[in-house]
Amino acid sequence: MTEPRYLNDIKGKFPGTEAVLPEKIKDGIPAFDCPPSLILDIVKYLKAEGFNYLMNLCATDYKDTFEVIYHLSALESKAKITLKVKINREKPELASITPLHPGANWQEREAFDLLGVVFTGHPNLTRILLSCDWEGYPLRKDYSRKPDQYD
Amino acid sequence: MIDNKLKDKDGFETMYLNMGPQHPSTHGVLRLGLVLDGEVIVSAEPDIGYLHRGMEKLAEHRTYQANIAMSDRFDYVTSMNNNFVVALAIEKLLGVEIPKRAHYLRILMAELNRVVNHILLFGFFAMDLGATTALIFGFREREEVLDLFESVTGARLTYNYFRVGGVARDLPEDFIQKTGAFIKLMRKRIKDYDDLVTNNVIFRDRSVGIGKISKEDILAYSLSGPVMRASGIKYDIRKDDTYSVYKEFDFNIPTREDGDCFDRYLLRMLELRESLKIIEQVLVKLEPGEIMAKVPKVIKPPAGEAYIRTESPKGELSVYLVSDGTVNPYRFHLRAPSFINLQILQKILPGVKVADVIAILGSIDIVLGEVDR
């Protein structure tokens, strides 16, 4: 089986993009570490290459950085790809892909709500699952909740 | 916040209507903020989170096996399918192969649960449109399946049947014969369903041509499952990104072209028949054997991550699981189909009448337990 063209192109076209070692990724989907400044361009490029379906978007707190993970799929060729973006934990900002994939809207709001990742260019970046007066971001590893009557 | 100072096209004031969170047809606690011009919707904003239980945070403090028990509560109508995806994800990280019989039992349960989900949709959707009899019909057949589940798992709603490496219990002796009888009964009842609801003129008037979703919107908004297939996209993860042993079974992926409420309803009725076909094949293929693989007592998957997709009755149900080598997951993210499918409301509701909102919401088939998690 020959490697699809986009897998080589993505590294050539976007400097700083690195393939993630397959030992870490157990699901067999090719994964790339992408620089935060290029994520919008990479998603746009992949969309033109047929990756028209955003399966999933979520974020993880790795204590020293945040990682935002995009799982994209091409419904025609059934190919899948994972994009991983490490962002600064002190200033967690990343371009929103909602203009390209409107389905990312609520998923970005969820990442903002639970982890505090700020997606710039998002049309309505407000809390979605928690109430609007909630303090802190629960899915951060250093989040400590106030003890309640059961503690 | 909704801008309730929106003016209608003639410059008159609009009305802001709060639908929910305690509204019988919002299927739980969903609030829809509707801006109305007379009876027509100008803008709509779903407000969710009333049932948020912080499950992704909870998952980080539980063992892997305990997370399967928790997954029963995501979409409490289809617990088996939730068990399925979490078990698959953990096994992927562990690198465990499970015995053949366990595969078959899992598919048997997942498809029976799909039947339950679609029967319930039949009842609730007709109820949303004002037909109360259909709900009783739906619950009557659901009861049959719940009795089957009870005989295997001991529970009627939260089954906790899947284990890392297999399933919890083998089938009781008369299960196969009872399931065979249920399939026969269900085939007869589907005919009744069609006579009562599908071919009903009033039902068709309320659903044909209402709430159309185009192919482009399906892709843009990442909709999945029956909603996607009702708009003419032939994509089913069971076939196109196959998992477990689904490739051994012969079944079709029904599609419809129009993408309106009626098509979404009818597609589920067609899928129901396909699920019965799969169950029948499982019953033939079942052979005695092991139901559990050899897995360590304390489950500590090596560090790594996996994104596992399955086709739940509501759409693409996937888990993104990160392990750091300890007994608890480092990160557990659920890609809930109800949550993502619900986004389309903002796009398709403007321009429709208030009564049709209920039809559209019912046809998308959401469960708030999964939306809010």
Coordinates of C-alpha atoms in Angstrom, one line a residue:
Chain A
M1 CA 0.0 0.0 0.0
T2 CA 1.5 3.4 -1.0
E3 CA 1.4 6.2 1.5
P4 CA -1.3 8.7 0.7
R5 CA 0.1 12.0 -0.7
Y6 CA -1.1 14.2 2.1
L7 CA 0.9 12.4 4.7
N8 CA 4.2 13.6 3.0
D9 CA 2.8 16.9 1.9
I10 CA 1.7 18.0 5.3
K11 CA 5.3 17.9 6.6
G12 CA 6.7 19.7 3.5
K13 CA 4.0 22.3 3.3
F14 CA 3.8 23.2 7.0
P15 CA 7.2 23.5 8.6
G16 CA 7.3 22.5 12.2
T17 CA 4.8 19.6 11.8
E18 CA 6.1 16.3 13.1
A19 CA 4.7 12.9 12.9
V20 CA 3.9 11.4 16.3
L21 CA 5.6 8.0 17.0
P22 CA 3.1 5.2 16.3
E23 CA 4.0 3.4 19.5
K24 CA 2.0 6.1 21.5
I25 CA -1.0 6.0 19.2
K26 CA -2.7 2.7 19.7
D27 CA -5.6 3.3 17.3
G28 CA -3.5 3.2 14.2
I29 CA -4.6 6.6 13.0
P30 CA -1.7 8.7 11.6
A31 CA -1.0 11.6 14.0
F32 CA 0.8 14.9 13.7
D33 CA 2.1 17.4 16.1
C34 CA 1.3 20.8 14.6
P35 CA 2.5 24.3 15.5
P36 CA -0.4 26.3 17.0
S37 CA 0.0 29.2 14.5
L38 CA -0.6 26.9 11.5
I39 CA -3.6 24.8 12.7
L40 CA -6.2 26.8 10.7
D41 CA -4.1 26.4 7.5
I42 CA -3.5 22.7 8.0
V43 CA -7.2 22.0 8.6
K44 CA -8.1 24.1 5.5
Y45 CA -5.5 22.2 3.5
L46 CA -6.8 18.8 4.7
K47 CA -10.4 19.9 4.0
A48 CA -9.4 20.6 0.4
E49 CA -7.8 17.1 0.3
G50 CA -11.1 15.5 1.2
F51 CA -11.0 15.5 5.0
N52 CA -14.5 17.0 5.2
Y53 CA -15.7 15.5 8.4
L54 CA -14.6 16.6 11.9
M55 CA -15.1 13.5 14.1
N56 CA -14.0 14.9 17.4
L57 CA -12.3 17.8 19.0
C58 CA -11.1 17.8 22.6
A59 CA -8.4 19.1 24.8
T60 CA -6.1 17.5 27.5
D61 CA -4.2 19.1 30.3
Y62 CA -0.6 17.7 30.4
K63 CA 0.4 19.8 33.4
D64 CA 3.1 21.8 31.5
T65 CA 1.1 22.3 28.4
F66 CA -2.4 21.9 27.0
E67 CA -3.0 19.7 24.0
V68 CA -5.9 20.2 21.6
I69 CA -6.7 17.1 19.5
Y70 CA -8.5 17.1 16.2
H71 CA -9.8 13.8 14.7
L72 CA -10.6 14.3 11.1
S73 CA -12.0 11.9 8.6
A74 CA -12.6 11.8 4.8
L75 CA -15.9 10.2 4.2
E76 CA -15.1 9.3 0.6
S77 CA -11.8 7.6 1.0
K78 CA -12.5 6.6 4.7
A79 CA -9.0 7.9 5.7
K80 CA -8.5 9.3 9.1
I81 CA -6.0 11.7 10.6
T82 CA -5.2 13.1 14.0
L83 CA -3.8 16.6 14.6
K84 CA -2.3 17.5 17.9
V85 CA -1.5 21.0 19.0
K86 CA 0.4 21.9 22.1
I87 CA -0.3 25.3 23.5
N88 CA 1.1 27.4 26.2
R89 CA -0.6 26.7 29.5
E90 CA -0.2 30.3 30.8
K91 CA -1.8 31.8 27.7
P92 CA -4.0 29.0 26.2
E93 CA -5.0 30.6 22.9
L94 CA -5.7 28.9 19.6
A95 CA -7.4 29.8 16.4
S96 CA -11.0 28.5 16.2
I97 CA -11.8 26.1 13.3
T98 CA -15.6 26.8 13.6
P99 CA -15.5 28.9 10.4
L100 CA -14.3 25.8 8.5
H101 CA -16.2 23.1 10.4
P102 CA -19.3 24.6 12.1
G103 CA -19.6 21.3 14.0
A104 CA -16.6 22.4 16.0
N105 CA -18.7 25.2 17.6
W106 CA -20.0 23.4 20.7
Q107 CA -16.9 21.2 21.0
E108 CA -14.7 24.2 21.3
R109 CA -17.1 25.8 23.8
E110 CA -16.8 22.6 25.8
A111 CA -13.0 22.7 25.8
F112 CA -13.2 26.3 26.8
D113 CA -15.7 25.5 29.5
L114 CA -13.9 22.6 31.1
L115 CA -10.2 23.4 30.4
G116 CA -10.2 27.1 29.7
V117 CA -8.7 27.0 26.2
V118 CA -9.6 30.2 24.4
F119 CA -10.4 29.8 20.7
T120 CA -9.9 33.1 19.0
G121 CA -12.4 33.9 16.2
H122 CA -15.1 31.7 17.8
P123 CA -18.5 33.3 17.2
N124 CA -19.8 32.7 20.8
L125 CA -17.2 31.4 23.2
T126 CA -19.2 31.0 26.4
R127 CA -19.6 28.3 29.0
I128 CA -21.8 25.5 27.7
L129 CA -22.1 22.7 30.3
L130 CA -21.4 24.5 33.5
S131 CA -23.4 27.5 34.7
C132 CA -22.1 30.9 33.5
D133 CA -20.9 32.0 37.0
W134 CA -18.7 28.9 37.6
E135 CA -15.2 29.6 38.8
G136 CA -12.3 27.7 37.4
Y137 CA -11.9 25.0 34.9
P138 CA -12.7 21.5 36.3
L139 CA -10.8 19.3 33.9
R140 CA -7.5 21.0 34.6
K141 CA -5.3 18.8 36.7
D142 CA -4.7 21.5 39.3
Y143 CA -8.4 22.2 39.8
S144 CA -9.4 21.9 43.4
R145 CA -13.1 22.0 44.2
K146 CA -14.4 23.4 47.4
P147 CA -15.2 20.7 49.9
D148 CA -19.0 20.1 50.3
Q149 CA -21.1 18.5 53.0
Y150 CA -20.1 15.0 51.9
D151 CA -16.3 15.5 52.4
Chain B
M1 CA -27.6 35.3 25.6
I2 CA -30.3 35.7 23.0
D3 CA -30.9 39.1 21.6
N4 CA -34.6 39.5 22.3
K5 CA -34.7 42.9 20.8
L6 CA -34.6 41.4 17.3
K7 CA -37.1 43.0 15.0
D8 CA -39.1 41.0 12.5
K9 CA -39.0 41.8 8.8
D10 CA -41.6 44.6 9.1
G11 CA -39.8 46.2 12.0
F12 CA -42.2 45.0 14.7
E13 CA -41.1 43.6 18.0
T14 CA -40.5 39.9 18.3
M15 CA -41.4 37.6 21.2
Y16 CA -38.9 35.6 23.3
L17 CA -40.2 32.2 24.3
N18 CA -38.5 29.9 26.8
M19 CA -39.2 26.3 25.8
G20 CA -38.1 24.1 28.6
P21 CA -36.2 23.1 30.6
Q22 CA -39.3 21.5 32.1
H23 CA -41.2 20.8 28.9
P24 CA -42.6 17.3 28.2
S25 CA -41.4 17.3 24.6
T26 CA -37.8 18.4 25.1
H27 CA -37.0 14.8 26.1
G28 CA -35.4 15.7 29.4
V29 CA -34.0 19.0 30.6
L30 CA -33.2 21.0 27.5
R31 CA -34.0 24.7 27.2
L32 CA -34.6 26.2 23.8
G33 CA -34.6 30.0 23.7
L34 CA -36.8 30.9 20.8
V35 CA -37.3 34.3 19.3
L36 CA -40.7 34.3 17.5
D37 CA -42.3 36.4 14.9
G38 CA -45.9 35.3 15.4
E39 CA -45.7 31.6 15.0
V40 CA -42.5 31.6 13.0
I41 CA -39.1 31.2 14.6
V42 CA -36.6 34.0 13.9
S43 CA -33.7 32.5 15.9
A44 CA -33.2 29.6 18.3
E45 CA -30.6 28.8 20.8
P46 CA -30.4 25.5 22.7
D47 CA -29.2 25.8 26.3
I48 CA -27.8 22.6 27.7
G49 CA -26.0 21.5 30.8
Y50 CA -28.9 21.0 33.2
L51 CA -27.9 17.3 33.6
H52 CA -24.1 17.8 33.7
R53 CA -22.6 15.3 36.1
G54 CA -18.9 16.0 35.3
M55 CA -18.4 12.4 34.0
E56 CA -15.2 13.2 32.2
K57 CA -13.7 14.4 35.5
L58 CA -15.2 11.5 37.4
A59 CA -13.7 9.1 35.0
E60 CA -10.2 10.3 35.9
H61 CA -10.8 9.1 39.5
R62 CA -12.2 5.7 38.7
T63 CA -10.6 2.5 37.7
Y64 CA -11.0 1.3 34.1
Q65 CA -13.6 -1.3 35.0
A66 CA -15.6 1.2 37.1
N67 CA -15.7 3.4 34.0
I68 CA -17.6 0.8 32.1
A69 CA -20.2 0.8 35.0
M70 CA -20.3 4.6 34.7
S71 CA -20.8 4.5 31.0
D72 CA -24.3 3.0 31.6
R73 CA -25.4 6.5 32.6
F74 CA -24.3 8.3 29.4
D75 CA -27.2 7.5 27.2
Y76 CA -29.4 5.6 29.6
V77 CA -31.5 4.2 26.8
T78 CA -28.7 2.4 25.1
S79 CA -26.4 1.3 28.0
M80 CA -25.1 -1.7 26.1
N81 CA -23.7 0.4 23.3
N82 CA -22.0 2.7 25.8
N83 CA -20.5 -0.3 27.5
F84 CA -19.3 -1.5 24.1
V85 CA -17.3 1.6 23.2
V86 CA -15.6 2.0 26.6
A87 CA -14.7 -1.7 26.7
L88 CA -13.2 -1.5 23.2
A89 CA -11.2 1.5 24.0
I90 CA -9.7 -0.1 27.2
E91 CA -8.9 -3.3 25.3
K92 CA -7.2 -1.3 22.5
L93 CA -4.9 0.3 25.1
L94 CA -4.3 -3.0 26.8
G95 CA -3.8 -4.9 23.5
V96 CA -6.2 -7.7 24.5
E97 CA -7.9 -10.1 22.1
I98 CA -11.2 -11.3 23.3
P99 CA -12.8 -14.7 22.6
K100 CA -15.1 -15.3 19.7
R101 CA -18.1 -16.0 21.8
A102 CA -17.6 -12.7 23.8
H103 CA -17.6 -10.8 20.4
Y104 CA -20.9 -12.4 19.4
L105 CA -22.5 -11.8 22.8
R106 CA -21.5 -8.2 22.6
I107 CA -22.9 -7.7 19.2
L108 CA -26.1 -9.6 20.2
M109 CA -26.6 -7.2 23.2
A110 CA -25.7 -4.1 21.2
E111 CA -28.1 -4.8 18.5
L112 CA -30.9 -5.7 20.9
N113 CA -30.3 -2.4 22.5
R114 CA -30.4 -0.7 19.1
V115 CA -33.9 -2.3 18.6
V116 CA -34.9 -0.9 22.0
N117 CA -33.7 2.6 21.0
H118 CA -35.5 2.6 17.7
I119 CA -38.7 1.2 19.3
L120 CA -38.6 4.1 21.8
L121 CA -38.0 6.6 19.1
F122 CA -41.1 5.3 17.3
G123 CA -43.1 5.8 20.5
F124 CA -41.8 9.1 21.5
F125 CA -41.8 10.6 18.0
A126 CA -45.4 9.7 17.5
M127 CA -46.2 11.0 21.0
D128 CA -44.5 14.3 20.1
L129 CA -46.9 14.6 17.2
G130 CA -49.9 13.8 19.4
A131 CA -50.4 10.1 18.9
T132 CA -50.4 8.5 22.4
T133 CA -51.2 4.9 21.3
A134 CA -47.8 4.5 19.6
L135 CA -46.0 5.1 22.9
I136 CA -47.8 2.3 24.6
F137 CA -47.0 0.0 21.6
G138 CA -43.4 0.9 21.8
F139 CA -43.1 0.3 25.5
R140 CA -44.9 -3.0 25.2
E141 CA -42.2 -4.4 22.9
R142 CA -39.4 -2.7 24.8
E143 CA -40.6 -4.7 27.8
E144 CA -39.9 -7.9 26.0
V145 CA -36.3 -6.9 25.4
L146 CA -35.8 -5.6 28.9
D147 CA -36.9 -9.0 30.2
L148 CA -34.3 -10.6 28.0
F149 CA -31.6 -8.2 29.3
E150 CA -32.8 -8.9 32.9
S151 CA -32.4 -12.6 32.5
V152 CA -28.8 -12.1 31.4
T153 CA -27.6 -9.2 33.5
G154 CA -30.0 -8.9 36.3
A155 CA -30.7 -5.3 35.5
R156 CA -33.3 -3.5 33.4
L157 CA -31.7 -0.2 32.7
T158 CA -28.0 0.0 33.8
Y159 CA -26.7 -3.4 32.7
N160 CA -22.9 -3.1 33.4
Y161 CA -22.6 -6.3 31.3
F162 CA -19.3 -5.7 29.5
R163 CA -16.0 -6.5 31.1
V164 CA -12.5 -5.6 30.0
G165 CA -11.7 -8.7 28.0
G166 CA -15.2 -10.1 27.5
V167 CA -18.7 -10.1 29.1
A168 CA -19.8 -10.7 32.6
R169 CA -22.1 -13.7 32.3
D170 CA -23.0 -16.3 29.8
L171 CA -26.6 -16.6 28.5
P172 CA -29.2 -18.5 30.4
E173 CA -30.4 -21.7 28.8
D174 CA -33.7 -20.4 27.2
F175 CA -32.3 -17.1 26.0
I176 CA -31.8 -18.2 22.4
Q177 CA -35.2 -19.6 22.1
K178 CA -36.8 -16.5 23.8
T179 CA -34.9 -14.2 21.5
G180 CA -36.0 -16.2 18.5
A181 CA -39.5 -15.8 19.6
F182 CA -39.0 -12.0 20.1
I183 CA -37.7 -11.6 16.6
K184 CA -40.8 -13.3 15.2
L185 CA -43.1 -11.2 17.4
M186 CA -41.2 -8.0 16.5
R187 CA -41.5 -8.6 12.7
K188 CA -45.2 -8.9 13.2
R189 CA -45.4 -5.8 15.3
I190 CA -43.4 -3.7 12.8
K191 CA -46.3 -4.3 10.4
D192 CA -48.6 -2.9 13.1
Y193 CA -46.3 0.1 13.5
D194 CA -46.5 0.7 9.8
D195 CA -50.3 0.5 9.7
L196 CA -50.7 2.7 12.8
V197 CA -48.1 5.4 12.2
T198 CA -46.0 5.2 9.1
N199 CA -48.9 5.1 6.7
N200 CA -51.0 7.5 8.8
V201 CA -52.1 10.5 6.8
I202 CA -52.0 12.9 9.8
F203 CA -48.5 11.6 10.8
R204 CA -47.2 12.2 7.3
D205 CA -48.7 15.7 7.1
R206 CA -46.8 16.6 10.3
S207 CA -43.5 15.1 9.2
V208 CA -43.0 15.0 5.4
G209 CA -41.0 18.0 4.2
I210 CA -40.4 19.3 7.8
G211 CA -36.9 20.1 9.0
K212 CA -34.9 19.2 6.0
I213 CA -31.2 18.9 6.5
S214 CA -29.0 19.1 3.4
K215 CA -26.0 16.9 2.7
E216 CA -23.7 19.9 3.0
D217 CA -25.0 20.7 6.5
I218 CA -24.6 17.1 7.6
L219 CA -20.9 17.2 6.8
A220 CA -20.3 20.7 8.1
Y221 CA -22.0 20.1 11.4
S222 CA -20.5 16.6 11.8
L223 CA -23.9 15.0 12.2
S224 CA -23.8 11.2 12.4
G225 CA -25.9 8.1 12.6
P226 CA -29.5 7.9 11.3
V227 CA -29.7 11.7 10.9
M228 CA -26.8 11.5 8.4
R229 CA -28.1 8.5 6.5
A230 CA -31.6 10.0 6.2
S231 CA -30.0 12.8 4.2
G232 CA -28.5 10.4 1.7
I233 CA -25.0 9.8 3.0
K234 CA -24.4 6.1 3.1
Y235 CA -22.0 5.8 6.0
D236 CA -22.2 3.5 8.9
I237 CA -19.2 2.9 11.2
R238 CA -20.2 -0.8 11.5
K239 CA -19.5 -1.2 7.8
D240 CA -17.1 1.6 6.8
D241 CA -14.8 1.7 9.8
T242 CA -15.7 -1.8 11.1
Y243 CA -15.0 -2.9 14.7
S244 CA -15.5 -6.1 16.7
V245 CA -16.7 -8.8 14.3
Y246 CA -19.3 -6.8 12.4
K247 CA -17.8 -7.7 9.1
E248 CA -18.9 -11.3 9.5
F249 CA -22.5 -10.3 9.3
D250 CA -24.7 -9.6 6.3
F251 CA -26.8 -6.5 6.7
N252 CA -27.7 -3.4 4.6
I253 CA -27.2 0.2 5.4
P254 CA -30.6 1.8 4.6
T255 CA -30.5 5.4 3.3
R256 CA -33.1 8.0 2.5
E257 CA -32.8 11.0 0.3
D258 CA -34.9 13.9 1.6
G259 CA -33.5 14.3 5.1
D260 CA -36.8 15.5 6.5
C261 CA -38.5 14.3 9.8
F262 CA -40.3 11.6 8.0
D263 CA -37.2 10.2 6.4
R264 CA -35.4 10.2 9.8
Y265 CA -38.2 8.3 11.3
L266 CA -38.5 5.8 8.5
L267 CA -34.8 5.2 8.4
R268 CA -35.0 4.0 12.0
M269 CA -37.8 1.6 11.1
L270 CA -35.6 0.2 8.3
E271 CA -32.6 -0.1 10.6
L272 CA -34.8 -1.9 13.1
R273 CA -35.3 -4.6 10.5
E274 CA -31.6 -4.8 9.7
S275 CA -30.8 -5.2 13.5
L276 CA -33.2 -8.0 13.7
K277 CA -31.4 -9.6 10.8
I278 CA -28.0 -9.3 12.6
I279 CA -29.5 -10.7 15.8
E280 CA -30.8 -13.7 13.9
Q281 CA -27.4 -14.4 12.4
V282 CA -25.7 -14.1 15.8
L283 CA -28.0 -16.7 17.3
V284 CA -27.1 -19.1 14.5
K285 CA -23.3 -18.5 14.8
L286 CA -23.1 -18.7 18.6
E287 CA -21.0 -21.6 19.7
P288 CA -20.0 -22.7 23.2
G289 CA -16.7 -21.3 24.4
E290 CA -14.9 -18.8 26.6
I291 CA -16.6 -15.5 27.4
M292 CA -13.6 -13.8 29.0
A293 CA -10.0 -13.3 27.9
K294 CA -7.1 -13.6 30.3
V295 CA -6.7 -10.1 31.7
P296 CA -4.8 -9.0 34.8
K297 CA -6.8 -8.4 37.9
V298 CA -5.6 -4.8 38.2
I299 CA -5.9 -3.2 34.8
K300 CA -3.0 -0.8 34.1
P301 CA -2.8 -0.2 30.4
P302 CA 0.7 1.0 29.2
A303 CA 1.0 4.7 28.5
G304 CA -0.6 5.6 25.2
E305 CA -3.8 6.9 23.7
A306 CA -6.6 5.7 21.4
Y307 CA -9.6 7.1 19.7
I308 CA -12.2 4.4 19.2
R309 CA -15.4 4.8 17.2
T310 CA -18.6 2.8 17.3
E311 CA -22.0 3.2 15.8
S312 CA -24.5 3.8 18.6
P313 CA -28.2 3.9 17.7
K314 CA -27.9 7.7 17.8
G315 CA -24.7 8.2 15.8
E316 CA -21.0 8.1 16.2
L317 CA -20.2 7.2 19.8
S318 CA -16.5 7.4 20.3
V319 CA -14.1 7.5 23.2
Y320 CA -10.7 9.3 23.3
L321 CA -8.8 7.6 26.1
V322 CA -5.3 8.5 27.3
S323 CA -3.5 6.3 29.7
D324 CA -0.4 7.2 31.8
G325 CA 0.2 3.7 33.0
T326 CA -1.7 4.0 36.3
V327 CA -4.9 2.4 37.3
N328 CA -7.0 5.4 36.4
P329 CA -7.4 7.0 32.9
Y330 CA -5.4 10.2 32.4
R331 CA -8.1 11.6 30.1
F332 CA -11.4 10.2 29.1
H333 CA -13.4 12.1 26.5
L334 CA -16.7 11.0 25.1
R335 CA -17.7 12.1 21.6
A336 CA -21.5 12.0 22.2
P337 CA -23.6 11.8 19.1
S338 CA -26.6 13.5 20.8
F339 CA -24.4 16.5 21.8
I340 CA -23.1 17.1 18.3
N341 CA -26.3 16.3 16.5
L342 CA -28.1 18.9 18.6
Q343 CA -26.1 21.7 17.2
I344 CA -28.0 21.6 13.9
L345 CA -31.1 23.1 15.6
Q346 CA -29.6 26.6 15.5
K347 CA -29.2 26.2 11.7
I348 CA -32.5 24.6 10.7
L349 CA -35.0 26.0 13.2
P350 CA -35.2 29.6 11.9
G351 CA -38.2 29.9 9.6
V352 CA -40.2 26.9 10.9
K353 CA -43.3 27.0 13.0
V354 CA -43.3 26.4 16.8
A355 CA -45.2 23.1 16.5
D356 CA -42.6 21.8 14.1
V357 CA -39.8 22.4 16.6
I358 CA -41.1 19.5 18.6
A359 CA -41.2 17.3 15.5
I360 CA -37.7 18.2 14.5
L361 CA -36.3 17.7 18.0
G362 CA -38.0 14.4 18.3
S363 CA -36.7 13.2 14.9
I364 CA -33.1 14.0 15.8
D365 CA -33.3 11.7 18.7
I366 CA -31.3 13.0 21.6
V367 CA -31.0 11.8 25.2
L368 CA -30.0 14.6 27.6
G369 CA -27.9 12.2 29.7
E370 CA -25.5 12.0 26.8
V371 CA -25.7 15.6 25.7
D372 CA -24.7 16.9 29.2
R373 CA -22.7 14.0 30.5

